Amino acid sequence: MLRQLSLAKPWAATLSKMGPRAMSSSSIVPQVQDTPNSKLGGRYTVTLIPGDGIGQETASAVKTIFKAARVPVDWEQFDVSGYTTAEDLTFKQSVESLRRNKVGLKGILYTPVAFTSHASFNVTIRKDLDMYASLVLCKNIPGLPTRHKDVDFAIIRENTEGEYSGLEHQSYPGVVESLKVITRTKSERIARFAFDFALRNGRKKVTCIHKANIMKLADGLFLNTCREVSKEYASSGIKFDDMIVDNASMQLVSKPQQFDVMVMPNLYGNIVSNVGAGLVGGPGLVPGCNIGREYAMFEPGCRHVAKDIQGRNTANPSAMILSAVMMLRHLGLDEQANMIANAVIKTIETGAVRTPDLGGKSTTTDFTFAVIDNL
């Protein structure tokens, strides 16, 4: 179920809704259900997984700001790490908590690269709870100089199949086969999500990103399914086009203003999200979420644990805070969402307090208290 979520109106104004068209004051995050099961006595219980790297620092910033803003949210926190095994009790408890609460806020969990290591917890959670749609919002923030102006697009990525199907095997020593799975059912589901998102949030165009010129069957199926779904939205005025992923990468860094809503298979979405973050100021600024029919997990849109700056108190918590704002909109707490979103944007726009990634020398703590001062 989709619910319009945005951060706020024009960036300079009030970030009320946190959405594609207005990360400033408009919100655009699909809502899983109108009344989450975790609501009790006017308060909501949310599963919190800080994650690895800078996760504890950015999660602490969110909790501090929520307390100052008197947000009616109680946390069930689980300090899961990407280094633990799937049999780990804390990991199992965190999944059970999310199943119970239906809504979660998560930092990024590190995924080991070693051949013998376990599967990614990030991928496992999305698959097990069928949070099939990843939404990442990329928009310029007033007062923060970037190479391109007027950047404002949403990246929608299919979360449960494609190259992330996890089906790999070594058929012969030195020969590995990795299966990419694309199905019509899941392609249609993510395509409808993208068009519904565009329709509900005043977007004008949906672009399908693919590699159907080479992967004619797999990406061809994804592209043709998107084309079929687009016909059902023709009367709404939403335009549809498609672009090969390598060309799309070049177009993003040369003329990003041409994009509005982008929909694509799993791996392409991961790469494009990182490009999008680079366009608007870096991974510390881009919020995101994973949505399914029953569960919603909000997390920074750019999947970096930033282990190199862990514990230094220099991380930019904006992406985590704005992801939490999207979560508040999902819960129907628009007043608190507007207040916090506006405070974050005002803090960045004035430029008095900026973390090193934004060219400043302020700490994570400095930024957190500056946001509180601007509430």
CSV table of C-alpha atoms in Angstrom, one decimal:
chain,number,residue,atom,x,y,z
A,1,MET,CA,0.0,0.0,0.0
A,2,LEU,CA,1.4,3.4,-1.0
A,3,ARG,CA,1.1,6.4,1.2
A,4,GLN,CA,2.5,9.8,0.1
A,5,LEU,CA,5.5,10.6,2.3
A,6,SER,CA,7.7,13.6,2.0
A,7,LEU,CA,10.2,15.5,4.0
A,8,ALA,CA,9.0,19.1,3.5
A,9,LYS,CA,7.9,21.6,1.0
A,10,PRO,CA,10.5,23.7,-0.8
A,11,TRP,CA,13.8,22.9,0.8
A,12,ALA,CA,14.0,26.4,2.3
A,13,ALA,CA,10.5,26.2,3.5
A,14,THR,CA,9.2,23.5,5.8
A,15,LEU,CA,10.2,19.9,5.2
A,16,SER,CA,6.8,18.5,5.8
A,17,LYS,CA,6.6,15.5,3.5
A,18,MET,CA,9.5,13.5,2.6
A,19,GLY,CA,9.1,12.5,-0.8
A,20,PRO,CA,10.5,12.5,-4.3
A,21,ARG,CA,9.2,15.8,-5.5
A,22,ALA,CA,10.0,17.6,-2.3
A,23,MET,CA,12.5,16.2,0.0
A,24,SER,CA,12.1,19.6,1.6
A,25,SER,CA,8.6,19.4,2.7
A,26,SER,CA,7.0,16.7,0.8
A,27,SER,CA,7.2,13.1,1.7
A,28,ILE,CA,7.1,10.1,-0.6
A,29,VAL,CA,7.4,6.9,1.1
A,30,PRO,CA,4.9,4.1,0.5
A,31,GLN,CA,3.2,3.1,3.6
A,32,VAL,CA,2.7,-0.5,4.5
A,33,GLN,CA,-0.4,-0.1,6.5
A,34,ASP,CA,-2.6,2.7,7.7
A,35,THR,CA,-2.3,1.7,11.4
A,36,PRO,CA,0.8,-0.2,12.3
A,37,ASN,CA,0.3,-3.1,14.7
A,38,SER,CA,2.9,-1.6,17.0
A,39,LYS,CA,0.8,1.3,18.1
A,40,LEU,CA,-0.2,1.2,21.7
A,41,GLY,CA,-1.6,4.1,23.8
A,42,GLY,CA,-0.8,6.7,21.2
A,43,ARG,CA,2.9,5.5,21.0
A,44,TYR,CA,4.6,3.3,18.4
A,45,THR,CA,7.2,0.6,19.0
A,46,VAL,CA,9.9,0.5,16.3
A,47,THR,CA,12.7,-2.0,15.8
A,48,LEU,CA,16.1,-0.3,15.8
A,49,ILE,CA,19.2,-1.9,14.3
A,50,PRO,CA,22.0,0.7,14.4
A,51,GLY,CA,24.3,-1.4,12.1
A,52,ASP,CA,28.0,-1.5,11.7
A,53,GLY,CA,30.6,1.3,11.2
A,54,ILE,CA,29.0,4.7,12.1
A,55,GLY,CA,25.7,3.1,12.9
A,56,GLN,CA,25.8,3.5,16.6
A,57,GLU,CA,26.7,7.2,16.2
A,58,THR,CA,24.0,8.1,13.7
A,59,ALA,CA,21.4,6.0,15.6
A,60,SER,CA,22.3,7.9,18.7
A,61,ALA,CA,21.7,11.1,16.9
A,62,VAL,CA,18.2,10.0,15.9
A,63,LYS,CA,17.3,8.9,19.4
A,64,THR,CA,18.5,12.2,20.9
A,65,ILE,CA,16.6,14.3,18.4
A,66,PHE,CA,13.4,12.2,18.8
A,67,LYS,CA,13.6,12.6,22.5
A,68,ALA,CA,14.0,16.4,22.2
A,69,ALA,CA,11.1,16.6,19.7
A,70,ARG,CA,9.0,14.4,22.0
A,71,VAL,CA,8.3,11.9,19.2
A,72,PRO,CA,5.9,9.1,20.5
A,73,VAL,CA,8.2,6.3,19.5
A,74,ASP,CA,9.7,3.6,21.7
A,75,TRP,CA,12.7,1.6,20.4
A,76,GLU,CA,13.5,-2.1,20.6
A,77,GLN,CA,17.2,-1.9,19.9
A,78,PHE,CA,19.3,-4.9,18.7
A,79,ASP,CA,23.0,-4.4,18.2
A,80,VAL,CA,23.3,-6.8,15.3
A,81,SER,CA,26.5,-6.9,13.2
A,82,GLY,CA,27.1,-8.1,9.8
A,83,TYR,CA,29.9,-10.2,11.2
A,84,THR,CA,27.6,-12.4,13.3
A,85,THR,CA,26.2,-15.6,11.9
A,86,ALA,CA,22.6,-16.3,10.9
A,87,GLU,CA,22.3,-18.5,14.0
A,88,ASP,CA,23.1,-15.6,16.3
A,89,LEU,CA,20.4,-15.1,18.9
A,90,THR,CA,20.4,-11.3,18.6
A,91,PHE,CA,19.9,-11.5,14.9
A,92,LYS,CA,16.9,-13.8,15.3
A,93,GLN,CA,15.4,-11.6,18.0
A,94,SER,CA,15.8,-8.5,15.7
A,95,VAL,CA,13.9,-10.3,12.9
A,96,GLU,CA,11.2,-11.4,15.3
A,97,SER,CA,10.9,-7.8,16.6
A,98,LEU,CA,10.5,-6.5,13.1
A,99,ARG,CA,7.8,-9.1,12.4
A,100,ARG,CA,6.0,-8.0,15.5
A,101,ASN,CA,6.4,-4.2,15.1
A,102,LYS,CA,6.1,-4.1,11.3
A,103,VAL,CA,8.3,-1.0,11.1
A,104,GLY,CA,12.0,-0.7,11.6
A,105,LEU,CA,14.9,1.8,11.4
A,106,LYS,CA,18.3,0.3,10.4
A,107,GLY,CA,21.8,1.4,9.8
A,108,ILE,CA,24.0,-0.5,7.3
A,109,LEU,CA,25.2,-4.0,8.2
A,110,TYR,CA,28.6,-4.9,6.8
A,111,THR,CA,28.7,-7.9,4.4
A,112,PRO,CA,31.9,-9.9,4.5
A,113,VAL,CA,33.5,-10.5,1.0
A,114,ALA,CA,35.2,-13.8,1.9
A,115,PHE,CA,34.1,-16.8,-0.2
A,116,THR,CA,33.2,-18.8,2.8
A,117,SER,CA,31.3,-16.1,4.7
A,118,HIS,CA,27.6,-16.1,5.4
A,119,ALA,CA,25.0,-14.4,3.2
A,120,SER,CA,24.3,-10.6,3.6
A,121,PHE,CA,21.9,-9.9,6.5
A,122,ASN,CA,20.7,-6.8,4.6
A,123,VAL,CA,19.6,-9.0,1.7
A,124,THR,CA,18.3,-11.8,4.0
A,125,ILE,CA,16.0,-9.4,5.9
A,126,ARG,CA,14.5,-7.9,2.7
A,127,LYS,CA,13.9,-11.4,1.2
A,128,ASP,CA,12.5,-13.1,4.3
A,129,LEU,CA,10.0,-10.2,5.0
A,130,ASP,CA,9.4,-9.6,1.2
A,131,MET,CA,10.3,-5.9,1.4
A,132,TYR,CA,10.4,-6.0,-2.4
A,133,ALA,CA,10.8,-2.2,-3.2
A,134,SER,CA,13.8,-0.1,-2.4
A,135,LEU,CA,13.2,3.7,-2.6
A,136,VAL,CA,16.0,6.2,-2.5
A,137,LEU,CA,15.4,9.9,-2.9
A,138,CYS,CA,18.1,12.1,-4.5
A,139,LYS,CA,17.5,15.9,-4.3
A,140,ASN,CA,19.7,19.0,-4.0
A,141,ILE,CA,19.7,20.7,-0.6
A,142,PRO,CA,19.6,24.5,-0.6
A,143,GLY,CA,22.9,26.1,0.5
A,144,LEU,CA,25.0,23.0,-0.3
A,145,PRO,CA,26.9,23.6,-3.5
A,146,THR,CA,27.1,20.7,-6.0
A,147,ARG,CA,28.2,20.3,-9.6
A,148,HIS,CA,24.6,20.0,-10.8
A,149,LYS,CA,21.5,22.0,-9.8
A,150,ASP,CA,17.8,21.1,-9.8
A,151,VAL,CA,18.5,17.4,-9.2
A,152,ASP,CA,15.4,15.7,-8.0
A,153,PHE,CA,14.7,12.0,-8.8
A,154,ALA,CA,13.6,8.8,-7.1
A,155,ILE,CA,15.3,5.5,-7.5
A,156,ILE,CA,13.1,2.4,-7.2
A,157,ARG,CA,14.8,-0.9,-7.1
A,158,GLU,CA,13.5,-4.5,-7.1
A,159,ASN,CA,14.9,-5.9,-3.9
A,160,THR,CA,14.3,-9.7,-3.9
A,161,GLU,CA,15.7,-11.2,-7.1
A,162,GLY,CA,18.0,-10.3,-10.0
A,163,GLU,CA,21.7,-10.7,-9.4
A,164,TYR,CA,21.0,-10.9,-5.6
A,165,SER,CA,19.1,-14.2,-5.9
A,166,GLY,CA,22.0,-15.8,-4.1
A,167,LEU,CA,22.1,-18.8,-6.5
A,168,GLU,CA,25.8,-19.5,-7.1
A,169,HIS,CA,27.8,-22.6,-7.4
A,170,GLN,CA,31.2,-23.9,-8.6
A,171,SER,CA,30.5,-26.3,-11.4
A,172,TYR,CA,34.2,-27.1,-11.8
A,173,PRO,CA,37.3,-25.9,-10.0
A,174,GLY,CA,37.9,-22.4,-11.2
A,175,VAL,CA,34.5,-22.2,-12.9
A,176,VAL,CA,31.7,-20.4,-11.0
A,177,GLU,CA,28.1,-19.9,-12.2
A,178,SER,CA,26.0,-17.1,-10.7
A,179,LEU,CA,22.3,-17.1,-11.7
A,180,LYS,CA,20.3,-13.9,-12.3
A,181,VAL,CA,16.6,-14.6,-11.8
A,182,ILE,CA,14.0,-12.3,-13.3
A,183,THR,CA,10.3,-13.1,-13.1
A,184,ARG,CA,7.3,-11.5,-14.7
A,185,THR,CA,5.4,-11.5,-11.4
A,186,LYS,CA,8.0,-9.5,-9.5
A,187,SER,CA,8.8,-7.3,-12.4
A,188,GLU,CA,5.2,-6.3,-12.7
A,189,ARG,CA,5.0,-5.7,-9.0
A,190,ILE,CA,7.9,-3.3,-8.9
A,191,ALA,CA,6.7,-1.6,-12.1
A,192,ARG,CA,3.3,-0.9,-10.6
A,193,PHE,CA,5.0,0.4,-7.4
A,194,ALA,CA,7.0,2.8,-9.5
A,195,PHE,CA,4.0,4.1,-11.4
A,196,ASP,CA,1.8,4.3,-8.3
A,197,PHE,CA,4.6,6.2,-6.6
A,198,ALA,CA,4.8,8.6,-9.5
A,199,LEU,CA,1.0,9.1,-9.6
A,200,ARG,CA,0.7,9.8,-5.9
A,201,ASN,CA,3.6,12.2,-5.7
A,202,GLY,CA,3.0,14.3,-8.8
A,203,ARG,CA,5.9,12.8,-10.8
A,204,LYS,CA,5.7,13.1,-14.6
A,205,LYS,CA,7.9,10.3,-15.9
A,206,VAL,CA,9.1,6.8,-15.2
A,207,THR,CA,12.3,5.5,-16.8
A,208,CYS,CA,13.1,1.8,-16.9
A,209,ILE,CA,16.9,1.1,-16.6
A,210,HIS,CA,18.0,-2.2,-18.1
A,211,LYS,CA,20.6,-4.1,-20.2
A,212,ALA,CA,18.1,-5.8,-22.5
A,213,ASN,CA,20.4,-5.4,-25.5
A,214,ILE,CA,22.7,-8.0,-24.0
A,215,MET,CA,20.6,-9.9,-21.5
A,216,LYS,CA,17.7,-10.3,-23.9
A,217,LEU,CA,15.7,-12.8,-22.0
A,218,ALA,CA,16.1,-11.6,-18.4
A,219,ASP,CA,16.3,-7.8,-18.8
A,220,GLY,CA,14.1,-8.1,-21.9
A,221,LEU,CA,11.4,-9.6,-19.6
A,222,PHE,CA,11.8,-6.8,-17.1
A,223,LEU,CA,11.7,-4.1,-19.8
A,224,ASN,CA,8.7,-5.6,-21.6
A,225,THR,CA,6.8,-6.0,-18.4
A,226,CYS,CA,7.4,-2.3,-17.5
A,227,ARG,CA,6.2,-1.3,-21.0
A,228,GLU,CA,3.0,-3.3,-20.5
A,229,VAL,CA,2.3,-1.8,-17.1
A,230,SER,CA,3.0,1.8,-18.5
A,231,LYS,CA,0.0,1.4,-20.8
A,232,GLU,CA,-2.4,1.2,-17.9
A,233,TYR,CA,-1.2,4.6,-16.7
A,234,ALA,CA,-1.2,6.4,-20.0
A,235,SER,CA,-4.4,8.3,-19.2
A,236,SER,CA,-2.8,9.7,-16.1
A,237,GLY,CA,-0.2,11.7,-18.1
A,238,ILE,CA,2.8,9.8,-16.8
A,239,LYS,CA,5.4,9.4,-19.5
A,240,PHE,CA,7.4,6.2,-19.9
A,241,ASP,CA,10.8,5.7,-21.5
A,242,ASP,CA,13.7,3.3,-21.0
A,243,MET,CA,17.5,3.6,-21.0
A,244,ILE,CA,20.4,1.1,-21.1
A,245,VAL,CA,22.2,1.1,-17.8
A,246,ASP,CA,25.6,2.1,-19.0
A,247,ASN,CA,24.1,5.1,-20.9
A,248,ALA,CA,22.0,5.9,-17.9
A,249,SER,CA,25.2,6.1,-15.8
A,250,MET,CA,26.7,8.6,-18.2
A,251,GLN,CA,23.5,10.6,-18.4
A,252,LEU,CA,23.2,10.8,-14.6
A,253,VAL,CA,26.6,12.5,-14.3
A,254,SER,CA,26.1,14.8,-17.3
A,255,LYS,CA,22.4,15.7,-17.2
A,256,PRO,CA,20.6,14.3,-14.1
A,257,GLN,CA,17.7,16.8,-14.4
A,258,GLN,CA,16.2,14.6,-17.1
A,259,PHE,CA,15.3,11.9,-14.6
A,260,ASP,CA,12.2,11.8,-12.4
A,261,VAL,CA,11.4,8.2,-11.3
A,262,MET,CA,13.8,5.4,-12.2
A,263,VAL,CA,12.8,1.8,-11.9
A,264,MET,CA,15.3,-1.1,-12.3
A,265,PRO,CA,16.4,-4.6,-11.3
A,266,ASN,CA,18.4,-5.1,-8.1
A,267,LEU,CA,22.1,-4.7,-9.0
A,268,TYR,CA,21.6,-1.6,-11.2
A,269,GLY,CA,19.7,0.0,-8.4
A,270,ASN,CA,22.6,-0.5,-6.0
A,271,ILE,CA,25.0,1.2,-8.4
A,272,VAL,CA,22.7,4.0,-9.5
A,273,SER,CA,21.9,4.9,-5.9
A,274,ASN,CA,25.6,5.5,-5.2
A,275,VAL,CA,25.8,7.7,-8.3
A,276,GLY,CA,22.8,9.6,-7.2
A,277,ALA,CA,24.2,10.2,-3.7
A,278,GLY,CA,27.4,11.6,-5.3
A,279,LEU,CA,25.4,14.0,-7.3
A,280,VAL,CA,23.7,15.7,-4.3
A,281,GLY,CA,26.5,15.7,-1.7
A,282,GLY,CA,27.4,12.2,-0.7
A,283,PRO,CA,26.1,9.2,1.2
A,284,GLY,CA,25.5,11.1,4.4
A,285,LEU,CA,22.6,13.0,2.9
A,286,VAL,CA,20.5,10.4,1.0
A,287,PRO,CA,17.5,8.8,2.8
A,288,GLY,CA,15.8,5.6,1.8
A,289,CYS,CA,13.6,2.7,2.8
A,290,ASN,CA,12.6,-0.9,1.9
A,291,ILE,CA,8.8,-1.5,1.5
A,292,GLY,CA,6.6,-4.5,1.3
A,293,ARG,CA,3.0,-5.3,1.7
A,294,GLU,CA,3.3,-5.9,5.4
A,295,TYR,CA,6.7,-4.5,6.6
A,296,ALA,CA,8.8,-1.4,6.2
A,297,MET,CA,12.4,-0.9,7.0
A,298,PHE,CA,13.9,2.6,6.8
A,299,GLU,CA,17.6,3.0,6.3
A,300,PRO,CA,20.1,5.4,4.5
A,301,GLY,CA,19.8,5.1,0.8
A,302,CYS,CA,23.5,4.7,0.2
A,303,ARG,CA,24.7,1.4,1.7
A,304,HIS,CA,28.0,2.4,3.2
A,305,VAL,CA,29.1,1.4,6.8
A,306,ALA,CA,31.9,4.0,6.8
A,307,LYS,CA,34.1,1.9,8.9
A,308,ASP,CA,37.0,4.2,8.3
A,309,ILE,CA,35.5,7.0,10.4
A,310,GLN,CA,33.9,4.7,13.0
A,311,GLY,CA,34.1,6.1,16.5
A,312,ARG,CA,35.6,9.5,15.5
A,313,ASN,CA,32.4,11.4,16.0
A,314,THR,CA,32.7,12.9,12.5
A,315,ALA,CA,29.9,11.1,10.7
A,316,ASN,CA,27.1,13.0,9.0
A,317,PRO,CA,23.8,11.7,10.6
A,318,SER,CA,21.5,13.4,8.1
A,319,ALA,CA,20.8,10.3,6.0
A,320,MET,CA,19.8,8.3,9.1
A,321,ILE,CA,17.7,11.2,10.5
A,322,LEU,CA,15.9,11.9,7.2
A,323,SER,CA,15.2,8.1,6.8
A,324,ALA,CA,13.7,8.3,10.3
A,325,VAL,CA,11.6,11.3,9.0
A,326,MET,CA,10.3,9.1,6.2
A,327,MET,CA,9.4,6.5,8.9
A,328,LEU,CA,7.5,9.1,10.8
A,329,ARG,CA,5.4,9.9,7.7
A,330,HIS,CA,4.8,6.2,7.3
A,331,LEU,CA,3.4,6.1,10.8
A,332,GLY,CA,1.2,9.2,10.2
A,333,LEU,CA,3.3,11.4,12.5
A,334,ASP,CA,3.4,14.3,10.0
A,335,GLU,CA,3.8,17.1,12.6
A,336,GLN,CA,6.9,15.6,14.1
A,337,ALA,CA,8.3,14.6,10.6
A,338,ASN,CA,7.9,18.2,9.4
A,339,MET,CA,9.5,19.6,12.5
A,340,ILE,CA,12.6,17.4,12.3
A,341,ALA,CA,13.0,17.6,8.5
A,342,ASN,CA,12.8,21.4,8.6
A,343,ALA,CA,15.4,21.5,11.3
A,344,VAL,CA,17.8,19.2,9.4
A,345,ILE,CA,17.5,21.3,6.2
A,346,LYS,CA,17.9,24.6,8.1
A,347,THR,CA,21.0,23.2,9.8
A,348,ILE,CA,22.6,22.3,6.5
A,349,GLU,CA,21.4,25.4,4.6
A,350,THR,CA,22.8,27.9,7.1
A,351,GLY,CA,26.2,26.2,7.0
A,352,ALA,CA,27.2,27.1,10.5
A,353,VAL,CA,27.5,23.5,11.6
A,354,ARG,CA,28.8,21.0,8.9
A,355,THR,CA,30.5,17.7,9.3
A,356,PRO,CA,33.8,17.0,7.4
A,357,ASP,CA,32.0,15.3,4.4
A,358,LEU,CA,30.2,18.6,3.8
A,359,GLY,CA,33.4,20.6,4.0
A,360,GLY,CA,33.2,21.5,7.7
A,361,LYS,CA,34.9,20.6,10.9
A,362,SER,CA,31.9,20.0,13.2
A,363,THR,CA,31.3,16.7,15.0
A,364,THR,CA,28.3,14.4,14.8
A,365,THR,CA,27.3,15.6,18.3
A,366,ASP,CA,27.6,19.3,17.1
A,367,PHE,CA,25.3,18.6,14.2
A,368,THR,CA,22.8,16.7,16.4
A,369,PHE,CA,22.5,19.6,18.8
A,370,ALA,CA,22.3,22.1,16.0
A,371,VAL,CA,19.3,20.2,14.6
A,372,ILE,CA,17.7,20.2,18.1
A,373,ASP,CA,18.3,24.0,18.3
A,374,ASN,CA,16.4,24.4,15.0
A,375,LEU,CA,13.4,22.4,16.0
